[in-house]
mmCIF file of C-alpha atoms in Angstrom:
data_model
loop_
_atom_site.group_PDB
_atom_site.id
_atom_site.type_symbol
_atom_site.label_atom_id
_atom_site.label_comp_id
_atom_site.label_asym_id
_atom_site.label_seq_id
_atom_site.Cartn_x
_atom_site.Cartn_y
_atom_site.Cartn_z
ATOM 1 C CA UNK A 190 67.614 95.244 82.823
ATOM 2 C CA UNK A 191 66.239 92.127 81.100
ATOM 3 C CA UNK A 192 65.720 91.301 77.482
ATOM 4 C CA UNK A 193 62.296 90.470 76.091
ATOM 5 C CA UNK A 194 62.707 89.882 72.376
ATOM 6 C CA UNK A 195 64.143 93.131 71.041
ATOM 7 C CA UNK A 196 62.864 95.082 74.057
ATOM 8 C CA UNK A 197 64.708 95.815 77.290
ATOM 9 C CA UNK A 198 62.922 96.275 80.570
ATOM 10 C CA UNK A 199 64.398 97.511 83.819
ATOM 11 C CA UNK A 200 64.173 95.679 87.089
ATOM 12 C CA UNK A 201 66.220 93.940 89.804
ATOM 13 C CA UNK A 202 68.466 91.026 88.905
ATOM 14 C CA UNK A 203 67.145 87.548 89.573
ATOM 15 C CA UNK A 204 68.599 85.734 92.571
ATOM 16 C CA UNK A 205 70.845 83.338 90.634
ATOM 17 C CA UNK A 206 72.392 86.111 88.531
ATOM 18 C CA UNK A 207 72.857 88.295 91.608
ATOM 19 C CA UNK A 208 74.714 85.495 93.428
ATOM 20 C CA UNK A 209 76.901 84.856 90.377
ATOM 21 C CA UNK A 210 77.822 88.550 90.187
ATOM 22 C CA UNK A 211 78.677 88.617 93.895
ATOM 23 C CA UNK A 212 80.983 85.626 93.357
ATOM 24 C CA UNK A 213 82.753 87.481 90.530
ATOM 25 C CA UNK A 214 83.142 90.578 92.710
ATOM 26 C CA UNK A 215 84.755 88.410 95.399
ATOM 27 C CA UNK A 216 87.162 86.989 92.819
ATOM 28 C CA UNK A 217 88.097 90.480 91.698
ATOM 29 C CA UNK A 218 88.694 91.627 95.273
ATOM 30 C CA UNK A 219 90.840 88.545 95.907
ATOM 31 C CA UNK A 220 92.876 89.292 92.782
ATOM 32 C CA UNK A 221 93.525 92.836 93.960
ATOM 33 C CA UNK A 222 95.030 91.600 97.207
ATOM 34 C CA UNK A 223 97.543 89.062 95.885
ATOM 35 C CA UNK A 224 100.347 91.587 95.419
ATOM 36 C CA UNK A 225 100.348 93.074 98.895
ATOM 37 C CA UNK A 226 102.609 90.422 100.443
ATOM 38 C CA UNK A 227 105.105 91.063 97.655
ATOM 39 C CA UNK A 228 105.040 94.823 98.251
ATOM 40 C CA UNK A 229 105.660 94.203 101.963
ATOM 41 C CA UNK A 230 108.537 91.871 101.199
ATOM 42 C CA UNK A 231 110.132 94.373 98.835
ATOM 43 C CA UNK A 232 109.743 97.174 101.335
ATOM 44 C CA UNK A 233 108.563 99.691 98.754
ATOM 45 C CA UNK A 234 105.660 100.863 96.670
ATOM 46 C CA UNK A 235 104.833 99.677 93.166
ATOM 47 C CA UNK A 236 105.276 103.117 91.624
ATOM 48 C CA UNK A 237 108.882 103.281 92.868
ATOM 49 C CA UNK A 238 109.901 99.939 91.367
ATOM 50 C CA UNK A 239 110.331 101.216 87.821
ATOM 51 C CA UNK A 240 112.863 103.787 89.019
ATOM 52 C CA UNK A 241 115.133 100.926 90.049
ATOM 53 C CA UNK A 242 115.519 99.763 86.454
ATOM 54 C CA UNK A 243 118.415 101.032 84.329
ATOM 55 C CA UNK A 244 117.364 103.822 81.962
ATOM 56 C CA UNK A 245 118.082 101.662 78.903
ATOM 57 C CA UNK A 246 115.753 98.924 80.163
ATOM 58 C CA UNK A 247 112.979 101.424 80.939
ATOM 59 C CA UNK A 248 113.228 102.861 77.427
ATOM 60 C CA UNK A 249 113.010 99.400 75.846
ATOM 61 C CA UNK A 250 110.202 98.020 78.011
ATOM 62 C CA UNK A 251 107.465 98.569 75.448
ATOM 63 C CA UNK A 252 109.415 96.805 72.705
ATOM 64 C CA UNK A 253 110.353 93.923 75.000
ATOM 65 C CA UNK A 254 106.735 93.559 76.075
ATOM 66 C CA UNK A 255 105.518 93.579 72.487
ATOM 67 C CA UNK A 256 107.982 90.830 71.576
ATOM 68 C CA UNK A 257 106.989 88.807 74.651
ATOM 69 C CA UNK A 258 103.299 89.080 73.721
ATOM 70 C CA UNK A 259 103.990 88.114 70.098
ATOM 71 C CA UNK A 260 105.957 85.053 71.210
ATOM 72 C CA UNK A 261 103.264 84.175 73.758
ATOM 73 C CA UNK A 262 100.363 84.558 71.319
ATOM 74 C CA UNK A 263 101.996 82.215 68.827
ATOM 75 C CA UNK A 264 103.394 79.670 71.286
ATOM 76 C CA UNK A 265 100.239 79.467 73.427
ATOM 77 C CA UNK A 266 98.070 78.840 70.366
ATOM 78 C CA UNK A 267 100.398 76.156 68.934
ATOM 79 C CA UNK A 268 100.745 74.371 72.277
ATOM 80 C CA UNK A 269 97.011 73.724 72.590
ATOM 81 C CA UNK A 270 97.182 70.794 70.159
ATOM 82 C CA UNK A 271 100.036 69.186 72.113
ATOM 83 C CA UNK A 272 99.619 70.037 75.787
ATOM 84 C CA UNK A 273 96.299 69.820 77.667
ATOM 85 C CA UNK A 274 95.027 72.659 79.856
ATOM 86 C CA UNK A 275 96.117 72.470 83.479
ATOM 87 C CA UNK A 276 94.609 73.655 86.753
ATOM 88 C CA UNK A 277 95.081 77.156 88.158
ATOM 89 C CA UNK A 278 97.262 75.914 91.002
ATOM 90 C CA UNK A 279 99.551 73.977 88.632
ATOM 91 C CA UNK A 280 99.982 77.039 86.397
ATOM 92 C CA UNK A 281 100.831 79.085 89.490
ATOM 93 C CA UNK A 282 103.329 76.476 90.703
ATOM 94 C CA UNK A 283 104.997 76.392 87.281
ATOM 95 C CA UNK A 284 105.403 80.160 86.950
ATOM 96 C CA UNK A 285 106.511 80.444 90.595
ATOM 97 C CA UNK A 286 109.345 78.021 89.891
ATOM 98 C CA UNK A 287 110.210 79.907 86.701
ATOM 99 C CA UNK A 288 110.252 83.175 88.645
ATOM 100 C CA UNK A 289 112.717 81.709 91.118
ATOM 101 C CA UNK A 290 115.026 80.717 88.269
ATOM 102 C CA UNK A 291 114.591 84.116 86.637
ATOM 103 C CA UNK A 292 115.404 85.908 89.880
ATOM 104 C CA UNK A 293 118.609 84.003 90.558
ATOM 105 C CA UNK A 294 120.634 85.979 88.056
ATOM 106 C CA UNK A 295 118.984 89.343 88.586
ATOM 107 C CA UNK A 296 117.863 91.464 85.658
ATOM 108 C CA UNK A 297 119.486 89.496 82.779
ATOM 109 C CA UNK A 298 117.823 86.192 83.686
ATOM 110 C CA UNK A 299 114.554 87.982 84.554
ATOM 111 C CA UNK A 300 114.507 89.496 81.045
ATOM 112 C CA UNK A 301 115.122 86.063 79.512
ATOM 113 C CA UNK A 302 112.345 84.540 81.624
ATOM 114 C CA UNK A 303 109.795 87.247 80.681
ATOM 115 C CA UNK A 304 108.502 85.786 77.354
ATOM 116 C CA UNK A 305 108.339 82.277 78.841
ATOM 117 C CA UNK A 306 106.235 83.393 81.784
ATOM 118 C CA UNK A 307 104.034 85.521 79.502
ATOM 119 C CA UNK A 308 103.401 82.438 77.349
ATOM 120 C CA UNK A 309 102.386 80.340 80.352
ATOM 121 C CA UNK A 310 100.126 83.161 81.591
ATOM 122 C CA UNK A 311 98.407 83.511 78.218
ATOM 123 C CA UNK A 312 97.997 79.749 77.927
ATOM 124 C CA UNK A 313 96.441 79.713 81.410
ATOM 125 C CA UNK A 314 94.035 82.476 80.371
ATOM 126 C CA UNK A 315 93.109 80.478 77.263
ATOM 127 C CA UNK A 316 92.423 77.468 79.464
ATOM 128 C CA UNK A 317 90.096 79.541 81.642
ATOM 129 C CA UNK A 318 88.288 80.791 78.528
ATOM 130 C CA UNK A 319 87.764 77.165 77.512
ATOM 131 C CA UNK A 320 86.580 76.305 81.035
ATOM 132 C CA UNK A 321 83.847 78.934 80.639
ATOM 133 C CA UNK A 322 82.779 77.493 77.298
ATOM 134 C CA UNK A 323 84.704 79.687 74.836
ATOM 135 C CA UNK A 324 86.925 78.255 72.105
ATOM 136 C CA UNK A 325 90.488 79.702 72.227
ATOM 137 C CA UNK A 326 90.879 78.746 68.551
ATOM 138 C CA UNK A 327 88.274 81.399 67.700
ATOM 139 C CA UNK A 328 90.141 84.608 66.725
ATOM 140 C CA UNK A 329 87.695 86.705 68.759
ATOM 141 C CA UNK A 330 88.339 84.592 71.885
ATOM 142 C CA UNK A 331 92.103 84.747 71.324
ATOM 143 C CA UNK A 332 91.798 88.535 71.330
ATOM 144 C CA UNK A 333 89.672 88.383 74.466
ATOM 145 C CA UNK A 334 92.430 86.360 76.148
ATOM 146 C CA UNK A 335 94.991 89.019 75.279
ATOM 147 C CA UNK A 336 92.594 91.724 76.458
ATOM 148 C CA UNK A 337 92.775 90.333 79.995
ATOM 149 C CA UNK A 338 96.304 91.750 80.119
ATOM 150 C CA UNK A 339 94.768 95.248 79.960
ATOM 151 C CA UNK A 340 93.927 94.900 83.655
ATOM 152 C CA UNK A 341 96.188 96.594 86.181
ATOM 153 C CA UNK A 342 98.897 94.339 87.524
ATOM 154 C CA UNK A 343 98.856 92.824 91.020
ATOM 155 C CA UNK A 344 101.236 95.464 92.391
ATOM 156 C CA UNK A 345 98.718 98.247 91.730
ATOM 157 C CA UNK A 346 96.082 99.370 94.230
ATOM 158 C CA UNK A 347 93.179 101.120 92.571
ATOM 159 C CA UNK A 348 90.384 99.879 94.891
ATOM 160 C CA UNK A 349 88.315 98.712 91.956
ATOM 161 C CA UNK A 350 88.498 101.937 89.961
ATOM 162 C CA UNK A 351 90.302 100.352 87.024
ATOM 163 C CA UNK A 352 87.904 97.749 85.690
ATOM 164 C CA UNK A 353 87.534 99.315 82.259
ATOM 165 C CA UNK A 354 88.989 96.184 80.695
ATOM 166 C CA UNK A 355 85.841 94.295 81.663
ATOM 167 C CA UNK A 356 83.722 96.430 79.343
ATOM 168 C CA UNK A 357 86.326 97.005 76.627
ATOM 169 C CA UNK A 358 85.291 95.554 73.317
ATOM 170 C CA UNK A 359 87.804 95.422 70.489
ATOM 171 C CA UNK A 360 86.132 95.698 67.103
ATOM 172 C CA UNK A 361 87.248 92.819 64.922
ATOM 173 C CA UNK A 362 86.600 94.867 61.781
ATOM 174 C CA UNK A 363 90.070 95.511 60.426
ATOM 175 C CA UNK A 364 91.588 94.507 63.759
ATOM 176 C CA UNK A 365 94.244 91.851 64.262
ATOM 177 C CA UNK A 366 96.190 90.106 66.996
ATOM 178 C CA UNK A 367 99.247 92.204 66.161
ATOM 179 C CA UNK A 368 97.161 95.397 66.315
ATOM 180 C CA UNK A 369 95.849 94.488 69.752
ATOM 181 C CA UNK A 370 99.359 93.648 70.949
ATOM 182 C CA UNK A 371 100.536 97.081 69.806
ATOM 183 C CA UNK A 372 97.752 98.682 71.856
ATOM 184 C CA UNK A 373 98.457 96.569 74.940
ATOM 185 C CA UNK A 374 102.253 96.819 74.923
ATOM 186 C CA UNK A 375 102.621 100.290 76.544
ATOM 187 C CA UNK A 376 100.262 99.463 79.407
ATOM 188 C CA UNK A 377 101.522 95.947 80.031
ATOM 189 C CA UNK A 378 105.111 97.142 79.653
ATOM 190 C CA UNK A 379 104.738 99.352 82.711
ATOM 191 C CA UNK A 380 103.238 96.435 84.650
ATOM 192 C CA UNK A 381 105.938 93.971 83.617
ATOM 193 C CA UNK A 382 108.570 96.603 84.348
ATOM 194 C CA UNK A 383 107.507 96.420 87.991
ATOM 195 C CA UNK A 384 107.945 92.649 87.838
ATOM 196 C CA UNK A 385 111.449 92.956 86.370
ATOM 197 C CA UNK A 386 112.470 95.575 88.926
ATOM 198 C CA UNK A 387 111.225 93.423 91.798
ATOM 199 C CA UNK A 388 113.117 90.383 90.501
ATOM 200 C CA UNK A 389 116.279 92.471 90.240
ATOM 201 C CA UNK A 390 116.206 93.475 93.928
ATOM 202 C CA UNK A 391 119.627 92.659 95.397
ATOM 203 C CA UNK A 392 119.869 89.794 97.921
ATOM 204 C CA UNK A 393 116.251 88.619 97.553
ATOM 205 C CA UNK A 394 116.925 87.094 94.124
ATOM 206 C CA UNK A 395 115.085 83.803 93.660
ATOM 207 C CA UNK A 396 112.645 84.454 96.523
ATOM 208 C CA UNK A 397 111.538 87.726 94.946
ATOM 209 C CA UNK A 398 111.210 86.097 91.529
ATOM 210 C CA UNK A 399 109.072 83.279 92.900
ATOM 211 C CA UNK A 400 106.834 85.648 94.890
ATOM 212 C CA UNK A 401 106.390 88.021 91.959
ATOM 213 C CA UNK A 402 105.412 85.248 89.553
ATOM 214 C CA UNK A 403 103.033 83.731 92.099
ATOM 215 C CA UNK A 404 101.418 87.151 92.434
ATOM 216 C CA UNK A 405 101.125 87.780 88.694
ATOM 217 C CA UNK A 406 99.791 84.329 87.867
ATOM 218 C CA UNK A 407 97.216 84.375 90.653
ATOM 219 C CA UNK A 408 96.099 87.856 89.611
ATOM 220 C CA UNK A 409 95.659 87.271 85.885
ATOM 221 C CA UNK A 410 93.955 83.908 86.392
ATOM 222 C CA UNK A 411 91.409 85.510 88.718
ATOM 223 C CA UNK A 412 90.899 88.361 86.243
ATOM 224 C CA UNK A 413 90.348 85.839 83.453
ATOM 225 C CA UNK A 414 87.693 84.102 85.556
ATOM 226 C CA UNK A 415 85.976 87.477 86.063
ATOM 227 C CA UNK A 416 86.241 88.478 82.394
ATOM 228 C CA UNK A 417 84.946 85.217 80.941
ATOM 229 C CA UNK A 418 82.562 84.664 83.851
ATOM 230 C CA UNK A 419 80.755 87.884 82.920
ATOM 231 C CA UNK A 420 80.623 86.845 79.259
ATOM 232 C CA UNK A 421 79.207 83.420 80.170
ATOM 233 C CA UNK A 422 76.685 84.963 82.566
ATOM 234 C CA UNK A 423 75.425 87.235 79.790
ATOM 235 C CA UNK A 424 74.823 84.162 77.613
ATOM 236 C CA UNK A 425 73.132 82.058 80.290
ATOM 237 C CA UNK A 426 71.003 84.772 81.905
ATOM 238 C CA UNK A 427 68.362 87.145 80.564
ATOM 239 C CA UNK A 428 70.687 90.144 80.916
ATOM 240 C CA UNK A 429 72.937 91.698 78.313
ATOM 241 C CA UNK A 430 76.675 92.023 78.837
ATOM 242 C CA UNK A 431 76.687 95.816 79.232
ATOM 243 C CA UNK A 432 74.030 95.636 81.953
ATOM 244 C CA UNK A 433 75.944 92.971 83.867
ATOM 245 C CA UNK A 434 79.223 94.899 83.610
ATOM 246 C CA UNK A 435 77.572 98.044 84.943
ATOM 247 C CA UNK A 436 76.034 96.109 87.848
ATOM 248 C CA UNK A 437 79.412 94.503 88.476
ATOM 249 C CA UNK A 438 81.082 97.934 88.605
ATOM 250 C CA UNK A 439 78.509 99.155 91.110
ATOM 251 C CA UNK A 440 78.934 96.142 93.399
ATOM 252 C CA UNK A 441 82.700 96.322 93.160
ATOM 253 C CA UNK A 442 82.579 99.975 94.168
ATOM 254 C CA UNK A 443 80.376 99.138 97.131
ATOM 255 C CA UNK A 444 82.804 96.396 98.179
ATOM 256 C CA UNK A 445 85.701 98.869 97.952
ATOM 257 C CA UNK A 446 83.823 101.439 100.047
ATOM 258 C CA UNK A 447 83.113 98.788 102.660
ATOM 259 C CA UNK A 448 86.769 97.788 102.897
ATOM 260 C CA UNK A 449 87.874 101.407 103.213
ATOM 261 C CA UNK A 450 85.340 101.959 106.007
ATOM 262 C CA UNK A 451 86.840 99.020 107.938
ATOM 263 C CA UNK A 452 90.378 100.400 107.756
ATOM 264 C CA UNK A 453 91.625 102.225 110.863
#
């Protein structure tokens, strides 16, 4: 569907836009696969990880996640005037090292490491937004960066079904960063709970922490490239954002069907 003034006309995507969408689908598929090595290493399934956490920790996950996001939103924004953006691989290396430290002491050190890693993740997402031409100082872009956390975590396997975050638009009328954090905290809390449980696995310790943080950082950076890549494509092409997201969903579904057909 292309725009012609205020009119919209249906038709196939042009070749350049089609190739760009296929690249974004490949990035999304790559992001979905980064957690599988961690699941294999842990010898369990993602949905069983939360059961390993003490009841008190499970009950306080949402509050801990909200505090981590609040710290991250403030610290990531303030750091932009002092520390330049870094590459994806350097962000991944940094959080991997932090995960190793967090995993050494089990759950207590993993809890202490959580807001630090969340800050680095959010700062990395802001850097990717800037890479795609969006200003992280803009309140709307800052909210977009937080919205990336609405994606499923790397330990989930939904075969592309959960891409609602790509189309989610948070109305800025009466909205705020704190309001968005409140909305995200329950969902992200469950995701980060899996991370904490994996880091608390006996014996594995630092290795589990490093692998988990590598997985999470790789995942959310890829998702940020998809999120802001779609927004940039809508600006540079003759197609509106909603049309591109719908086409993206369709191609992602086709890619998922193809992978399922190849499985024994």
